[in-house]
Amino acid sequence: MNIIKRLIPNKTKLEARYFLMRLLKIPFSRSGVPLEIVDLLPKNRPVTFIDIGANAGHFSLAMRAECSIEKGILIEPVERLIPVLKGIFPDEKVFKIIHAAISDRTGETDFYVNHDADFVSSLLKLDNNG
């Protein structure tokens, strides 16, 4: 059975999954935007959103696939990801990419980057003990 699963292309498996979900009337979003957010999006006009901790832009890409974007503000504290985001979202009129961290305080502080999994980097000190 496992070899058969590997022979079927992922796109085909995904389309079969969507078909089954429609058939069973299970709500889903093809774009990957959580349904709680999809339900809040206007259907007939562009949206503005803020992606705090944009990382590699997965949420922003999903939003772009889900609806028309008037303005996307992507905030990412990991410096090496800024050029990645600018490459994915080159339209500076629509997407504003900000290299910063969000906190409840104003000022400067240390930011702890997890080089193995940068999406868990934080203003909080990382526990390296596992």
PDB file of N, CA and C in Angstrom, residues 64-109:
ATOM      1  N   ARG A  64      -2.755  35.795  -0.266  1.00  0.00           N
ATOM      2  CA  ARG A  64      -2.755  36.249  -1.667  1.00  0.00           C
ATOM      3  C   ARG A  64      -3.526  35.265  -2.549  1.00  0.00           C
ATOM      4  N   ALA A  65      -3.467  33.979  -2.217  1.00  0.00           N
ATOM      5  CA  ALA A  65      -4.205  32.967  -2.986  1.00  0.00           C
ATOM      6  C   ALA A  65      -5.700  33.001  -2.654  1.00  0.00           C
ATOM      7  N   GLU A  66      -6.023  33.404  -1.444  1.00  0.00           N
ATOM      8  CA  GLU A  66      -7.411  33.380  -0.981  1.00  0.00           C
ATOM      9  C   GLU A  66      -8.212  34.594  -1.462  1.00  0.00           C
ATOM     10  N   CYS A  67      -7.583  35.768  -1.487  1.00  0.00           N
ATOM     11  CA  CYS A  67      -8.349  36.971  -1.797  1.00  0.00           C
ATOM     12  C   CYS A  67      -7.467  38.044  -2.429  1.00  0.00           C
ATOM     13  N   SER A  68      -8.105  39.099  -2.846  1.00  0.00           N
ATOM     14  CA  SER A  68      -7.395  40.237  -3.422  1.00  0.00           C
ATOM     15  C   SER A  68      -6.781  41.054  -2.276  1.00  0.00           C
ATOM     16  N   ILE A  69      -5.536  41.485  -2.456  1.00  0.00           N
ATOM     17  CA  ILE A  69      -4.813  42.193  -1.401  1.00  0.00           C
ATOM     18  C   ILE A  69      -4.690  43.671  -1.757  1.00  0.00           C
ATOM     19  N   GLU A  70      -5.153  44.527  -0.862  1.00  0.00           N
ATOM     20  CA  GLU A  70      -4.921  45.967  -1.017  1.00  0.00           C
ATOM     21  C   GLU A  70      -3.556  46.325  -0.443  1.00  0.00           C
ATOM     22  N   LYS A  71      -3.281  45.826   0.772  1.00  0.00           N
ATOM     23  CA  LYS A  71      -2.007  46.084   1.426  1.00  0.00           C
ATOM     24  C   LYS A  71      -1.697  44.917   2.363  1.00  0.00           C
ATOM     25  N   GLY A  72      -0.464  44.439   2.289  1.00  0.00           N
ATOM     26  CA  GLY A  72       0.021  43.419   3.211  1.00  0.00           C
ATOM     27  C   GLY A  72       1.236  43.964   3.930  1.00  0.00           C
ATOM     28  N   ILE A  73       1.192  43.960   5.241  1.00  0.00           N
ATOM     29  CA  ILE A  73       2.320  44.424   6.044  1.00  0.00           C
ATOM     30  C   ILE A  73       2.938  43.193   6.688  1.00  0.00           C
ATOM     31  N   LEU A  74       4.172  42.885   6.280  1.00  0.00           N
ATOM     32  CA  LEU A  74       4.866  41.699   6.765  1.00  0.00           C
ATOM     33  C   LEU A  74       5.971  42.137   7.717  1.00  0.00           C
ATOM     34  N   ILE A  75       5.891  41.682   8.953  1.00  0.00           N
ATOM     35  CA  ILE A  75       6.865  42.056   9.970  1.00  0.00           C
ATOM     36  C   ILE A  75       7.667  40.812  10.332  1.00  0.00           C
ATOM     37  N   GLU A  76       8.985  40.899  10.164  1.00  0.00           N
ATOM     38  CA  GLU A  76       9.857  39.741  10.406  1.00  0.00           C
ATOM     39  C   GLU A  76      11.145  40.196  11.102  1.00  0.00           C
ATOM     40  N   PRO A  77      11.445  39.623  12.272  1.00  0.00           N
ATOM     41  CA  PRO A  77      12.650  40.022  13.006  1.00  0.00           C
ATOM     42  C   PRO A  77      13.937  39.310  12.578  1.00  0.00           C
ATOM     43  N   VAL A  78      13.836  38.171  11.891  1.00  0.00           N
ATOM     44  CA  VAL A  78      15.037  37.426  11.494  1.00  0.00           C
ATOM     45  C   VAL A  78      15.588  38.062  10.211  1.00  0.00           C
ATOM     46  N   GLU A  79      16.740  38.681  10.334  1.00  0.00           N
ATOM     47  CA  GLU A  79      17.298  39.491   9.245  1.00  0.00           C
ATOM     48  C   GLU A  79      17.510  38.714   7.954  1.00  0.00           C
ATOM     49  N   ARG A  80      17.963  37.472   8.046  1.00  0.00           N
ATOM     50  CA  ARG A  80      18.255  36.710   6.823  1.00  0.00           C
ATOM     51  C   ARG A  80      16.995  36.384   6.011  1.00  0.00           C
ATOM     52  N   LEU A  81      15.814  36.521   6.611  1.00  0.00           N
ATOM     53  CA  LEU A  81      14.566  36.239   5.904  1.00  0.00           C
ATOM     54  C   LEU A  81      14.015  37.449   5.143  1.00  0.00           C
ATOM     55  N   ILE A  82      14.526  38.632   5.428  1.00  0.00           N
ATOM     56  CA  ILE A  82      14.031  39.839   4.759  1.00  0.00           C
ATOM     57  C   ILE A  82      14.229  39.760   3.243  1.00  0.00           C
ATOM     58  N   PRO A  83      15.442  39.393   2.735  1.00  0.00           N
ATOM     59  CA  PRO A  83      15.583  39.272   1.275  1.00  0.00           C
ATOM     60  C   PRO A  83      14.699  38.178   0.671  1.00  0.00           C
ATOM     61  N   VAL A  84      14.447  37.125   1.440  1.00  0.00           N
ATOM     62  CA  VAL A  84      13.557  36.050   0.975  1.00  0.00           C
ATOM     63  C   VAL A  84      12.159  36.624   0.758  1.00  0.00           C
ATOM     64  N   LEU A  85      11.663  37.361   1.750  1.00  0.00           N
ATOM     65  CA  LEU A  85      10.331  37.963   1.643  1.00  0.00           C
ATOM     66  C   LEU A  85      10.262  38.972   0.504  1.00  0.00           C
ATOM     67  N   LYS A  86      11.309  39.771   0.351  1.00  0.00           N
ATOM     68  CA  LYS A  86      11.324  40.762  -0.736  1.00  0.00           C
ATOM     69  C   LYS A  86      11.331  40.080  -2.102  1.00  0.00           C
ATOM     70  N   GLY A  87      11.940  38.891  -2.191  1.00  0.00           N
ATOM     71  CA  GLY A  87      11.923  38.141  -3.444  1.00  0.00           C
ATOM     72  C   GLY A  87      10.552  37.562  -3.755  1.00  0.00           C
ATOM     73  N   ILE A  88       9.846  37.136  -2.721  1.00  0.00           N
ATOM     74  CA  ILE A  88       8.513  36.542  -2.904  1.00  0.00           C
ATOM     75  C   ILE A  88       7.454  37.617  -3.134  1.00  0.00           C
ATOM     76  N   PHE A  89       7.620  38.764  -2.467  1.00  0.00           N
ATOM     77  CA  PHE A  89       6.644  39.851  -2.534  1.00  0.00           C
ATOM     78  C   PHE A  89       7.339  41.130  -3.017  1.00  0.00           C
ATOM     79  N   PRO A  90       7.698  41.189  -4.302  1.00  0.00           N
ATOM     80  CA  PRO A  90       8.481  42.326  -4.798  1.00  0.00           C
ATOM     81  C   PRO A  90       7.678  43.622  -4.984  1.00  0.00           C
ATOM     82  N   ASP A  91       6.362  43.538  -5.036  1.00  0.00           N
ATOM     83  CA  ASP A  91       5.535  44.720  -5.276  1.00  0.00           C
ATOM     84  C   ASP A  91       5.451  45.559  -4.002  1.00  0.00           C
ATOM     85  N   GLU A  92       6.311  46.569  -3.896  1.00  0.00           N
ATOM     86  CA  GLU A  92       6.392  47.394  -2.689  1.00  0.00           C
ATOM     87  C   GLU A  92       5.171  48.292  -2.496  1.00  0.00           C
ATOM     88  N   LYS A  93       4.371  48.462  -3.534  1.00  0.00           N
ATOM     89  CA  LYS A  93       3.143  49.250  -3.388  1.00  0.00           C
ATOM     90  C   LYS A  93       2.087  48.449  -2.617  1.00  0.00           C
ATOM     91  N   VAL A  94       2.145  47.135  -2.738  1.00  0.00           N
ATOM     92  CA  VAL A  94       1.166  46.280  -2.079  1.00  0.00           C
ATOM     93  C   VAL A  94       1.736  45.686  -0.788  1.00  0.00           C
ATOM     94  N   PHE A  95       2.978  45.221  -0.820  1.00  0.00           N
ATOM     95  CA  PHE A  95       3.554  44.535   0.336  1.00  0.00           C
ATOM     96  C   PHE A  95       4.666  45.366   0.965  1.00  0.00           C
ATOM     97  N   LYS A  96       4.467  45.726   2.209  1.00  0.00           N
ATOM     98  CA  LYS A  96       5.469  46.460   2.989  1.00  0.00           C
ATOM     99  C   LYS A  96       6.138  45.448   3.918  1.00  0.00           C
ATOM    100  N   ILE A  97       7.446  45.293   3.785  1.00  0.00           N
ATOM    101  CA  ILE A  97       8.198  44.332   4.590  1.00  0.00           C
ATOM    102  C   ILE A  97       9.024  45.114   5.602  1.00  0.00           C
ATOM    103  N   ILE A  98       8.807  44.810   6.872  1.00  0.00           N
ATOM    104  CA  ILE A  98       9.457  45.529   7.958  1.00  0.00           C
ATOM    105  C   ILE A  98      10.327  44.571   8.758  1.00  0.00           C
ATOM    106  N   HIS A  99      11.597  44.944   8.914  1.00  0.00           N
ATOM    107  CA  HIS A  99      12.526  44.150   9.727  1.00  0.00           C
ATOM    108  C   HIS A  99      12.441  44.649  11.167  1.00  0.00           C
ATOM    109  N   ALA A 100      11.617  43.979  11.978  1.00  0.00           N
ATOM    110  CA  ALA A 100      11.400  44.380  13.371  1.00  0.00           C
ATOM    111  C   ALA A 100      10.748  43.242  14.136  1.00  0.00           C
ATOM    112  N   ALA A 101      10.748  43.373  15.444  1.00  0.00           N
ATOM    113  CA  ALA A 101      10.019  42.452  16.311  1.00  0.00           C
ATOM    114  C   ALA A 101       8.896  43.243  16.973  1.00  0.00           C
ATOM    115  N   ILE A 102       7.840  42.577  17.337  1.00  0.00           N
ATOM    116  CA  ILE A 102       6.705  43.213  17.991  1.00  0.00           C
ATOM    117  C   ILE A 102       6.743  42.849  19.470  1.00  0.00           C
ATOM    118  N   SER A 103       6.557  43.864  20.312  1.00  0.00           N
ATOM    119  CA  SER A 103       6.588  43.669  21.757  1.00  0.00           C
ATOM    120  C   SER A 103       5.589  44.610  22.415  1.00  0.00           C
ATOM    121  N   ASP A 104       5.396  44.421  23.701  1.00  0.00           N
ATOM    122  CA  ASP A 104       4.536  45.329  24.455  1.00  0.00           C
ATOM    123  C   ASP A 104       5.328  46.517  24.995  1.00  0.00           C
ATOM    124  N   ARG A 105       6.627  46.574  24.666  1.00  0.00           N
ATOM    125  CA  ARG A 105       7.492  47.662  25.130  1.00  0.00           C
ATOM    126  C   ARG A 105       8.180  48.326  23.947  1.00  0.00           C
ATOM    127  N   THR A 106       8.475  49.607  24.096  1.00  0.00           N
ATOM    128  CA  THR A 106       9.238  50.354  23.101  1.00  0.00           C
ATOM    129  C   THR A 106      10.719  50.259  23.450  1.00  0.00           C
ATOM    130  N   GLY A 107      11.567  50.176  22.428  1.00  0.00           N
ATOM    131  CA  GLY A 107      13.003  50.186  22.682  1.00  0.00           C
ATOM    132  C   GLY A 107      13.712  49.054  21.982  1.00  0.00           C
ATOM    133  N   GLU A 108      14.929  48.837  22.407  1.00  0.00           N
ATOM    134  CA  GLU A 108      15.749  47.768  21.843  1.00  0.00           C
ATOM    135  C   GLU A 108      16.007  46.700  22.893  1.00  0.00           C
ATOM    136  N   THR A 109      16.112  45.467  22.431  1.00  0.00           N
ATOM    137  CA  THR A 109      16.395  44.340  23.317  1.00  0.00           C
ATOM    138  C   THR A 109      17.051  43.241  22.503  1.00  0.00           C
TER     139      THR A 109
END
